[in-house]
PDB file of C-alpha atoms in Angstrom:
ATOM      1  CA  UNK A   1       2.881  24.557  37.091  1.00 75.00           C
ATOM      2  CA  UNK A   2       0.740  27.394  35.800  1.00 75.00           C
ATOM      3  CA  UNK A   3      -2.290  26.793  33.612  1.00 74.00           C
ATOM      4  CA  UNK A   4      -0.458  28.370  30.634  1.00 68.00           C
ATOM      5  CA  UNK A   5       2.461  25.947  31.146  1.00 71.00           C
ATOM      6  CA  UNK A   6       0.018  23.063  31.358  1.00 69.00           C
ATOM      7  CA  UNK A   7      -1.600  24.047  28.044  1.00 62.00           C
ATOM      8  CA  UNK A   8       1.789  24.386  26.400  1.00 62.00           C
ATOM      9  CA  UNK A   9       2.743  20.929  27.649  1.00 63.00           C
ATOM     10  CA  UNK A  10      -0.349  19.247  26.210  1.00 54.00           C
ATOM     11  CA  UNK A  11       0.244  20.900  22.828  1.00 51.00           C
ATOM     12  CA  UNK A  12       3.608  19.164  22.569  1.00 48.00           C
ATOM     13  CA  UNK A  13       2.027  15.696  22.646  1.00 47.00           C
ATOM     14  CA  UNK A  14       2.998  13.664  19.596  1.00 54.00           C
ATOM     15  CA  UNK A  15       0.122  13.677  17.152  1.00 62.00           C
ATOM     16  CA  UNK A  16       1.600  11.698  14.261  1.00 84.00           C
ATOM     17  CA  UNK A  17       2.589   8.132  13.503  1.00 85.00           C
ATOM     18  CA  UNK A  18       6.293   8.058  12.770  1.00 88.00           C
ATOM     19  CA  UNK A  19       7.924   5.090  11.087  1.00 88.00           C
ATOM     20  CA  UNK A  20      11.346   4.577   9.598  1.00 89.00           C
ATOM     21  CA  UNK A  21      11.611   2.879   6.216  1.00 90.00           C
ATOM     22  CA  UNK A  22      14.764   2.720   4.084  1.00 89.00           C
ATOM     23  CA  UNK A  23      16.530   4.905   6.631  1.00 88.00           C
ATOM     24  CA  UNK A  24      14.022   7.732   6.227  1.00 88.00           C
ATOM     25  CA  UNK A  25      11.445   8.801   8.781  1.00 89.00           C
ATOM     26  CA  UNK A  26       7.909   8.987   7.472  1.00 87.00           C
ATOM     27  CA  UNK A  27       5.375  10.979   9.461  1.00 86.00           C
ATOM     28  CA  UNK A  28       1.690  10.215   8.931  1.00 87.00           C
ATOM     29  CA  UNK A  29      -1.231  11.993  10.582  1.00 87.00           C
ATOM     30  CA  UNK A  30      -3.073   9.826  13.091  1.00 88.00           C
ATOM     31  CA  UNK A  31      -6.062   8.246  11.369  1.00 88.00           C
ATOM     32  CA  UNK A  32      -7.416   4.709  10.868  1.00 91.00           C
ATOM     33  CA  UNK A  33      -6.245   4.847   7.223  1.00 90.00           C
ATOM     34  CA  UNK A  34      -2.684   5.750   8.177  1.00 91.00           C
ATOM     35  CA  UNK A  35      -2.612   3.251  11.038  1.00 93.00           C
ATOM     36  CA  UNK A  36      -3.280   0.553   8.446  1.00 94.00           C
ATOM     37  CA  UNK A  37      -0.494   1.959   6.241  1.00 94.00           C
ATOM     38  CA  UNK A  38       1.931   1.593   9.166  1.00 94.00           C
ATOM     39  CA  UNK A  39       0.817  -2.028   9.649  1.00 95.00           C
ATOM     40  CA  UNK A  40       1.405  -2.648   5.946  1.00 96.00           C
ATOM     41  CA  UNK A  41       4.974  -1.341   6.166  1.00 95.00           C
ATOM     42  CA  UNK A  42       5.674  -3.343   9.326  1.00 94.00           C
ATOM     43  CA  UNK A  43       3.707  -6.571   8.788  1.00 95.00           C
ATOM     44  CA  UNK A  44       2.560  -7.064   5.180  1.00 96.00           C
ATOM     45  CA  UNK A  45       5.754  -6.173   3.329  1.00 95.00           C
ATOM     46  CA  UNK A  46       7.882  -8.773   5.180  1.00 94.00           C
ATOM     47  CA  UNK A  47       5.160 -11.318   4.327  1.00 93.00           C
ATOM     48  CA  UNK A  48       5.205 -10.666   0.566  1.00 92.00           C
ATOM     49  CA  UNK A  49       8.864  -9.825  -0.022  1.00 92.00           C
ATOM     50  CA  UNK A  50      12.074 -11.668   0.801  1.00 89.00           C
ATOM     51  CA  UNK A  51      14.027  -8.421   0.943  1.00 88.00           C
ATOM     52  CA  UNK A  52      13.062  -4.855   1.691  1.00 92.00           C
ATOM     53  CA  UNK A  53      11.443  -3.436  -1.438  1.00 96.00           C
ATOM     54  CA  UNK A  54      11.971   0.161  -2.438  1.00 97.00           C
ATOM     55  CA  UNK A  55       9.155   2.478  -1.363  1.00 96.00           C
ATOM     56  CA  UNK A  56       8.249   4.496  -4.455  1.00 95.00           C
ATOM     57  CA  UNK A  57       5.111   6.164  -3.194  1.00 94.00           C
ATOM     58  CA  UNK A  58       3.081   6.585  -0.045  1.00 92.00           C
ATOM     59  CA  UNK A  59       0.382   9.153   0.504  1.00 82.00           C
ATOM     60  CA  UNK A  60      -1.091  10.487   3.704  1.00 76.00           C
ATOM     61  CA  UNK A  61      -4.829  10.951   3.979  1.00 65.00           C
ATOM     62  CA  UNK A  62      -4.160  14.694   4.122  1.00 65.00           C
ATOM     63  CA  UNK A  63      -1.101  14.767   1.803  1.00 61.00           C
ATOM     64  CA  UNK A  64      -1.471  12.474  -1.211  1.00 65.00           C
ATOM     65  CA  UNK A  65       2.090  13.201  -2.369  1.00 63.00           C
ATOM     66  CA  UNK A  66       3.802  12.700   0.993  1.00 72.00           C
ATOM     67  CA  UNK A  67       6.591  10.587  -0.488  1.00 81.00           C
ATOM     68  CA  UNK A  68       6.796  10.101  -4.219  1.00 86.00           C
ATOM     69  CA  UNK A  69       9.931   9.097  -6.135  1.00 92.00           C
ATOM     70  CA  UNK A  70       8.888  10.398  -9.552  1.00 89.00           C
ATOM     71  CA  UNK A  71      12.297   9.984 -11.210  1.00 93.00           C
ATOM     72  CA  UNK A  72      12.668   6.403  -9.999  1.00 94.00           C
ATOM     73  CA  UNK A  73       9.139   5.517 -11.118  1.00 92.00           C
ATOM     74  CA  UNK A  74       9.908   7.023 -14.519  1.00 92.00           C
ATOM     75  CA  UNK A  75      13.124   4.925 -14.730  1.00 94.00           C
ATOM     76  CA  UNK A  76      11.051   1.815 -14.052  1.00 94.00           C
ATOM     77  CA  UNK A  77       8.403   2.778 -16.629  1.00 93.00           C
ATOM     78  CA  UNK A  78       5.690   3.477 -14.084  1.00 91.00           C
ATOM     79  CA  UNK A  79       3.634   6.435 -15.288  1.00 85.00           C
ATOM     80  CA  UNK A  80       1.343   6.430 -12.273  1.00 69.00           C
ATOM     81  CA  UNK A  81       1.067   9.969 -11.004  1.00 67.00           C
ATOM     82  CA  UNK A  82      -1.110  11.421  -8.292  1.00 57.00           C
ATOM     83  CA  UNK A  83      -3.242  13.189 -10.910  1.00 57.00           C
ATOM     84  CA  UNK A  84      -4.589   9.762 -11.832  1.00 59.00           C
ATOM     85  CA  UNK A  85      -7.858   9.042 -10.072  1.00 65.00           C
ATOM     86  CA  UNK A  86      -6.717   5.428  -9.850  1.00 67.00           C
ATOM     87  CA  UNK A  87      -3.602   6.147  -7.785  1.00 81.00           C
ATOM     88  CA  UNK A  88      -3.093   3.474  -5.109  1.00 91.00           C
ATOM     89  CA  UNK A  89      -2.074   4.381  -1.570  1.00 91.00           C
ATOM     90  CA  UNK A  90       1.339   2.694  -1.648  1.00 94.00           C
ATOM     91  CA  UNK A  91       3.704   1.553  -4.415  1.00 95.00           C
ATOM     92  CA  UNK A  92       6.826  -0.580  -3.882  1.00 96.00           C
ATOM     93  CA  UNK A  93       9.410  -1.992  -6.245  1.00 96.00           C
ATOM     94  CA  UNK A  94      10.918  -5.334  -5.261  1.00 95.00           C
ATOM     95  CA  UNK A  95      14.133  -5.505  -7.280  1.00 94.00           C
ATOM     96  CA  UNK A  96      14.943  -9.025  -6.093  1.00 93.00           C
ATOM     97  CA  UNK A  97      11.649 -10.361  -7.484  1.00 91.00           C
ATOM     98  CA  UNK A  98      11.444  -7.769 -10.293  1.00 93.00           C
ATOM     99  CA  UNK A  99       7.953  -6.903  -9.090  1.00 94.00           C
ATOM    100  CA  UNK A 100       5.956  -3.708  -8.675  1.00 95.00           C
ATOM    101  CA  UNK A 101       3.621  -3.959  -5.674  1.00 95.00           C
ATOM    102  CA  UNK A 102       0.551  -1.730  -5.694  1.00 95.00           C
ATOM    103  CA  UNK A 103      -1.343  -1.537  -2.407  1.00 96.00           C
ATOM    104  CA  UNK A 104      -4.769  -0.035  -1.852  1.00 95.00           C
ATOM    105  CA  UNK A 105      -5.516   0.707   1.797  1.00 94.00           C
ATOM    106  CA  UNK A 106      -9.246   0.152   1.978  1.00 92.00           C
ATOM    107  CA  UNK A 107     -10.761   2.724   4.238  1.00 80.00           C
ATOM    108  CA  UNK A 108     -12.894   5.158   2.305  1.00 66.00           C
ATOM    109  CA  UNK A 109     -12.083   4.541  -1.357  1.00 76.00           C
ATOM    110  CA  UNK A 110     -12.713   1.449  -3.433  1.00 85.00           C
ATOM    111  CA  UNK A 111     -10.606  -1.716  -3.369  1.00 93.00           C
ATOM    112  CA  UNK A 112      -8.710  -2.820  -6.481  1.00 94.00           C
ATOM    113  CA  UNK A 113     -11.563  -3.347  -8.906  1.00 94.00           C
ATOM    114  CA  UNK A 114     -11.012  -4.691 -12.419  1.00 94.00           C
ATOM    115  CA  UNK A 115     -11.266  -1.146 -13.830  1.00 92.00           C
ATOM    116  CA  UNK A 116      -8.643   0.217 -11.409  1.00 91.00           C
ATOM    117  CA  UNK A 117      -6.265  -2.668 -12.061  1.00 92.00           C
ATOM    118  CA  UNK A 118      -6.591  -2.218 -15.831  1.00 92.00           C
ATOM    119  CA  UNK A 119      -6.108   1.552 -15.537  1.00 90.00           C
ATOM    120  CA  UNK A 120      -2.919   1.068 -13.500  1.00 91.00           C
ATOM    121  CA  UNK A 121      -1.619  -1.575 -15.904  1.00 91.00           C
ATOM    122  CA  UNK A 122      -2.139   0.833 -18.813  1.00 89.00           C
ATOM    123  CA  UNK A 123       0.038   3.411 -17.029  1.00 87.00           C
ATOM    124  CA  UNK A 124       2.901   0.964 -16.479  1.00 89.00           C
ATOM    125  CA  UNK A 125       5.429   0.392 -19.229  1.00 90.00           C
ATOM    126  CA  UNK A 126       8.039  -1.556 -17.299  1.00 91.00           C
ATOM    127  CA  UNK A 127      10.734  -3.666 -18.924  1.00 90.00           C
ATOM    128  CA  UNK A 128       9.819  -7.168 -20.058  1.00 90.00           C
ATOM    129  CA  UNK A 129       9.590  -9.697 -17.267  1.00 89.00           C
ATOM    130  CA  UNK A 130       8.498  -7.227 -14.591  1.00 92.00           C
ATOM    131  CA  UNK A 131       5.591  -8.550 -12.559  1.00 91.00           C
ATOM    132  CA  UNK A 132       2.844  -6.587 -10.856  1.00 92.00           C
ATOM    133  CA  UNK A 133       1.047  -7.450  -7.637  1.00 93.00           C
ATOM    134  CA  UNK A 134      -2.162  -5.708  -6.599  1.00 95.00           C
ATOM    135  CA  UNK A 135      -3.038  -5.991  -2.916  1.00 96.00           C
ATOM    136  CA  UNK A 136      -6.138  -4.568  -1.264  1.00 97.00           C
ATOM    137  CA  UNK A 137      -5.521  -4.196   2.479  1.00 97.00           C
ATOM    138  CA  UNK A 138      -8.353  -4.151   5.020  1.00 97.00           C
ATOM    139  CA  UNK A 139      -8.191  -3.520   8.750  1.00 95.00           C
ATOM    140  CA  UNK A 140     -10.656  -6.320   9.546  1.00 96.00           C
ATOM    141  CA  UNK A 141     -11.752  -9.557   7.936  1.00 96.00           C
ATOM    142  CA  UNK A 142     -15.372  -8.500   8.483  1.00 96.00           C
ATOM    143  CA  UNK A 143     -14.811  -5.406   6.336  1.00 95.00           C
ATOM    144  CA  UNK A 144     -12.997  -7.519   3.738  1.00 95.00           C
ATOM    145  CA  UNK A 145     -15.916  -9.957   3.529  1.00 96.00           C
ATOM    146  CA  UNK A 146     -18.349  -7.082   3.085  1.00 95.00           C
ATOM    147  CA  UNK A 147     -16.418  -5.836   0.024  1.00 95.00           C
ATOM    148  CA  UNK A 148     -15.015  -9.150  -1.264  1.00 96.00           C
ATOM    149  CA  UNK A 149     -17.050  -9.237  -4.485  1.00 96.00           C
ATOM    150  CA  UNK A 150     -15.781  -5.779  -5.489  1.00 95.00           C
ATOM    151  CA  UNK A 151     -12.132  -6.893  -5.421  1.00 96.00           C
ATOM    152  CA  UNK A 152     -10.784  -7.892  -8.850  1.00 95.00           C
ATOM    153  CA  UNK A 153      -9.785 -11.439  -9.680  1.00 94.00           C
ATOM    154  CA  UNK A 154      -6.029 -12.030 -10.025  1.00 92.00           C
ATOM    155  CA  UNK A 155      -5.298  -9.721  -7.109  1.00 94.00           C
ATOM    156  CA  UNK A 156      -4.457 -10.321  -3.466  1.00 95.00           C
ATOM    157  CA  UNK A 157      -6.297  -9.412  -0.266  1.00 96.00           C
ATOM    158  CA  UNK A 158      -4.748  -8.868   3.167  1.00 97.00           C
ATOM    159  CA  UNK A 159      -6.440  -8.137   6.465  1.00 97.00           C
ATOM    160  CA  UNK A 160      -4.484  -6.737   9.406  1.00 96.00           C
ATOM    161  CA  UNK A 161      -6.428  -8.881  11.870  1.00 95.00           C
ATOM    162  CA  UNK A 162      -5.014 -11.982  10.117  1.00 94.00           C
ATOM    163  CA  UNK A 163      -1.463 -10.713   9.723  1.00 89.00           C
ATOM    164  CA  UNK A 164       0.222 -13.841   8.424  1.00 92.00           C
ATOM    165  CA  UNK A 165      -2.141 -14.749   5.591  1.00 91.00           C
ATOM    166  CA  UNK A 166      -3.077 -13.460   2.160  1.00 92.00           C
ATOM    167  CA  UNK A 167      -6.175 -14.322   0.203  1.00 92.00           C
ATOM    168  CA  UNK A 168      -5.317 -14.977  -3.440  1.00 92.00           C
ATOM    169  CA  UNK A 169      -8.082 -14.349  -5.954  1.00 92.00           C
ATOM    170  CA  UNK A 170      -6.110 -16.283  -8.539  1.00 82.00           C
ATOM    171  CA  UNK A 171      -6.453 -19.954  -7.655  1.00 62.00           C
ATOM    172  CA  UNK A 172      -5.087 -21.215 -10.975  1.00 62.00           C
ATOM    173  CA  UNK A 173      -1.685 -19.901  -9.919  1.00 64.00           C
ATOM    174  CA  UNK A 174      -1.629 -22.417  -7.053  1.00 60.00           C
ATOM    175  CA  UNK A 175      -3.984 -25.181  -8.208  1.00 58.00           C
ATOM    176  CA  UNK A 176      -3.899 -27.292 -11.361  1.00 54.00           C
ATOM    177  CA  UNK A 177      -0.527 -26.279 -12.768  1.00 49.00           C
ATOM    178  CA  UNK A 178       0.958 -28.637 -15.380  1.00 53.00           C
ATOM    179  CA  UNK A 179       3.516 -31.194 -14.100  1.00 47.00           C
TER     180      UNK A 179
END
């Protein structure tokens, strides 16, 4: 093999993460942020949803509008557009639970703070009875603990190094309910 052939061969090495969701291939540039997004699609979503929720939005670190179903979000009353500085990294709609799931992949931006949650809520005008879940995803528990106080109450926290558990910052939902 000539040196030129060798160089050509190494250039053909796969450089992206590729995952299939809802029968569509999604290609994300290799980065720690996008690796965590893949883990969310593969590990977190089955944990928080009985079915396979509809993926309304996912952004790549280099392409914020990688996959965005604007018409479907409009149908649902979700006015969250990428122009909003509060745009989360991933948005799902779980029709079975009638729930919009907003996920912030904590890597370089802030987790779901109270201000971000309120800003997103103000942009959502879904039909009555629709729930919202706000999940901040971390790659390690150590990183989560470092930023724990920044995460808004009444949201959820997930860490990819503890795949099967969520931390709920809304204890009254699980403790002290009326009989």
